[in-house]
Amino acid sequence: MNIEMVFKVLAPIGIGIVFLIALIGAFLFKRVSGDLKIIIVYFWSVSILELVSTFLTNNLVLMPIGSIIDLLLLTILYLQHMLVRGKYQFILVGLAGLGVIPIFFDFINALSGSLDYIFYGSMYASLIILIFSVIYFIQTALFSHVKINDKHMSINILIFVLYLLNLLFMLSINFLVTENVELVSYFWIIRLVIIIIINIGFGYLIWKHGRTPKTSQSA
């Protein structure tokens, strides 16, 4: 099996896993806590965008739409469920809000066909989400009164790896699009495998904490 066939096999598997997690999340939605509800909504949004992409000739317009949804959902996740409350959160809300501007220009450029695969708004959104993730790590490391929550730590690690990968991917997109297909295929496959593993991790958390009512969950 050559490298192209490997990608053709993995791509539908990755999409199938996303739809499966969205379906499982629909059944377990009422049984999980608020943080995992947001993760489930995240998978619903990814599934819907994936379905919509099959009807569009210009799939690039979905990138900024997905970015604004991700930024909104994960900002709510961190500010309401993950981070210690404080006045500094107003700064984080402001930084996240500023992401609307470059993402809007990404959308306009995608509609006009002048984007050339570079999504500055999506890069900004990934960077802001990474900042949220790093702040969570810092708070759990420095503040003795912050109890380490295994579920939150797992969510944070998965988000950190995913959006670090997204940021690196977007920074190198021109290389991945213009260079030799066989060479870059390895990078695409590695990225896809990592995303599949991360999604399986999210799916496991939803399944694990959805098996018992949220009132009885301790982590």
XYZ file of C-alpha atoms in Angstrom:
219
model
C 0.000 0.000 0.000
C 1.540 3.298 -1.135
C 1.440 6.561 0.764
C -1.526 7.875 -1.249
C -3.600 4.813 -0.413
C -2.733 5.162 3.274
C -4.125 8.702 3.248
C -7.247 7.613 1.362
C -7.877 4.966 4.023
C -7.145 7.195 7.031
C -9.154 10.229 5.861
C -12.587 8.546 5.948
C -11.651 6.824 9.213
C -10.898 10.222 10.748
C -14.191 11.679 9.509
C -16.078 8.595 10.678
C -14.639 8.944 14.180
C -15.812 12.567 14.353
C -19.358 11.571 13.368
C -19.303 8.659 15.822
C -18.250 10.918 18.703
C -20.947 13.446 17.743
C -23.519 10.620 17.761
C -22.334 9.225 21.103
C -22.364 12.748 22.493
C -25.994 13.166 21.413
C -27.002 10.117 23.461
C -24.908 11.069 26.490
C -25.409 14.838 26.371
C -27.740 15.036 29.378
C -25.485 12.794 31.461
C -22.230 14.762 31.155
C -21.129 17.945 32.915
C -21.062 21.376 31.282
C -17.443 21.206 30.136
C -18.010 18.008 28.166
C -21.273 19.404 26.781
C -19.166 22.100 25.105
C -16.822 19.446 23.693
C -19.825 17.564 22.305
C -21.150 20.747 20.677
C -17.665 21.197 19.207
C -17.920 17.772 17.541
C -21.430 18.568 16.314
C -20.100 21.728 14.660
C -17.236 19.825 13.021
C -19.682 17.195 11.740
C -22.067 19.817 10.323
C -19.250 21.674 8.573
C -18.002 18.377 7.146
C -21.465 17.645 5.751
C -21.809 21.171 4.347
C -18.411 20.869 2.648
C -19.759 18.088 0.424
C -22.175 20.580 -1.172
C -19.733 23.467 -1.657
C -17.321 24.075 -4.498
C -15.318 26.565 -2.380
C -14.564 24.719 0.867
C -12.122 27.438 1.936
C -15.006 29.530 3.289
C -15.591 26.878 5.958
C -12.169 27.433 7.545
C -12.963 30.874 9.028
C -16.459 29.699 10.026
C -14.940 26.744 11.864
C -12.354 29.007 13.485
C -14.927 31.428 14.910
C -16.991 28.509 16.267
C -13.896 26.932 17.850
C -12.814 30.231 19.379
C -16.290 30.907 20.808
C -16.812 27.417 22.250
C -13.351 27.049 23.760
C -13.382 30.565 25.207
C -16.592 29.629 27.030
C -15.067 26.296 28.082
C -11.979 27.849 29.650
C -13.590 30.882 31.226
C -16.558 29.028 32.723
C -15.101 25.642 33.560
C -11.303 25.502 33.426
C -9.612 28.698 34.587
C -9.583 30.362 37.989
C -11.976 33.325 38.065
C -10.383 36.775 38.100
C -10.332 40.213 36.515
C -7.659 39.022 34.069
C -10.431 37.120 32.290
C -11.692 40.395 30.834
C -8.356 40.658 29.004
C -8.761 37.129 27.672
C -12.291 37.914 26.499
C -10.924 41.006 24.737
C -8.167 39.027 23.030
C -10.645 36.393 21.914
C -13.038 39.079 20.695
C -10.328 40.655 18.577
C -10.099 37.364 16.708
C -13.398 38.171 15.001
C -11.678 40.851 12.896
C -8.992 38.763 11.124
C -11.379 35.802 10.846
C -13.912 38.094 9.114
C -11.246 39.146 6.606
C -10.342 35.471 6.091
C -13.974 34.808 5.207
C -14.155 37.746 2.763
C -10.880 36.700 1.123
C -12.033 33.088 0.881
C -15.233 34.188 -0.856
C -13.233 36.272 -3.331
C -10.712 33.487 -3.906
C -7.731 35.663 -2.977
C -6.687 33.929 0.250
C -3.899 31.774 -1.188
C -4.366 29.194 1.603
C -3.145 31.551 4.367
C -5.732 32.044 7.118
C -4.421 34.724 9.451
C -7.604 34.763 11.513
C -7.477 31.003 12.014
C -3.846 31.268 13.092
C -4.813 33.984 15.575
C -7.681 31.848 16.903
C -5.356 28.869 17.404
C -2.855 31.111 19.193
C -5.516 32.459 21.578
C -6.723 28.944 22.367
C -3.118 27.937 23.063
C -2.809 30.898 25.444
C -5.887 29.665 27.329
C -4.331 26.198 27.520
C -0.973 27.481 28.761
C -2.677 29.630 31.426
C -4.442 26.507 32.686
C -1.093 24.705 32.978
C 0.406 27.701 34.813
C -2.496 27.986 37.249
C -2.396 24.311 38.192
C 1.387 24.488 38.634
C 1.641 27.737 40.622
C -1.543 28.025 42.696
C -1.652 25.595 45.589
C -5.376 26.166 46.125
C -6.179 24.987 42.585
C -7.117 21.331 42.734
C -5.852 19.355 39.753
C -8.871 17.888 37.997
C -7.951 14.803 35.970
C -10.749 15.394 33.471
C -9.817 19.045 32.951
C -6.131 18.216 32.665
C -6.899 15.598 30.005
C -9.092 18.038 28.079
C -6.406 20.719 28.294
C -3.623 18.439 27.069
C -5.720 17.307 24.099
C -6.647 20.904 23.221
C -3.040 22.077 23.581
C -1.684 19.400 21.240
C -4.523 19.870 18.733
C -4.193 23.635 18.402
C -0.416 23.608 18.496
C -0.634 21.178 15.575
C -3.182 23.435 13.853
C -0.979 26.495 14.273
C 2.128 24.717 12.957
C 0.075 23.337 10.086
C -1.216 26.768 9.045
C 2.227 28.344 9.351
C 3.589 25.731 6.929
C 0.557 25.481 4.632
C 2.302 26.972 1.583
C 5.061 24.370 1.912
C 2.516 21.573 2.263
C 0.559 22.748 -0.786
C 3.398 23.588 -3.180
C 6.118 21.039 -2.417
C 6.531 17.530 -3.816
C 3.345 15.535 -3.184
C 5.120 12.394 -2.004
C 7.244 14.344 0.469
C 4.416 16.335 2.050
C 2.113 13.306 2.107
C 4.039 12.048 5.127
C 3.331 15.302 6.984
C -0.379 15.141 6.073
C -0.597 11.535 7.289
C 1.238 12.246 10.557
C -1.084 15.201 11.179
C -4.137 13.069 10.417
C -2.995 10.256 12.724
C -2.404 12.707 15.597
C -5.840 14.276 15.078
C -7.473 10.839 15.069
C -5.731 9.972 18.355
C -6.808 13.296 19.905
C -10.415 12.806 18.811
C -10.420 9.287 20.224
C -9.179 10.826 23.488
C -12.111 13.259 23.527
C -14.488 10.442 22.684
C -13.144 8.347 25.548
C -13.668 11.211 28.014
C -17.260 11.697 26.834
C -17.945 7.977 27.091
C -16.218 7.603 30.460
C -18.026 10.493 32.144
C -21.307 9.926 30.336
C -21.759 6.402 31.669
C -22.681 7.810 35.085
C -24.866 10.826 35.896
C -22.937 14.099 36.085
C -23.963 14.615 39.715
C -21.897 11.584 40.744
C -18.756 12.509 38.832
C -15.808 13.549 40.931
C -13.348 14.386 38.128
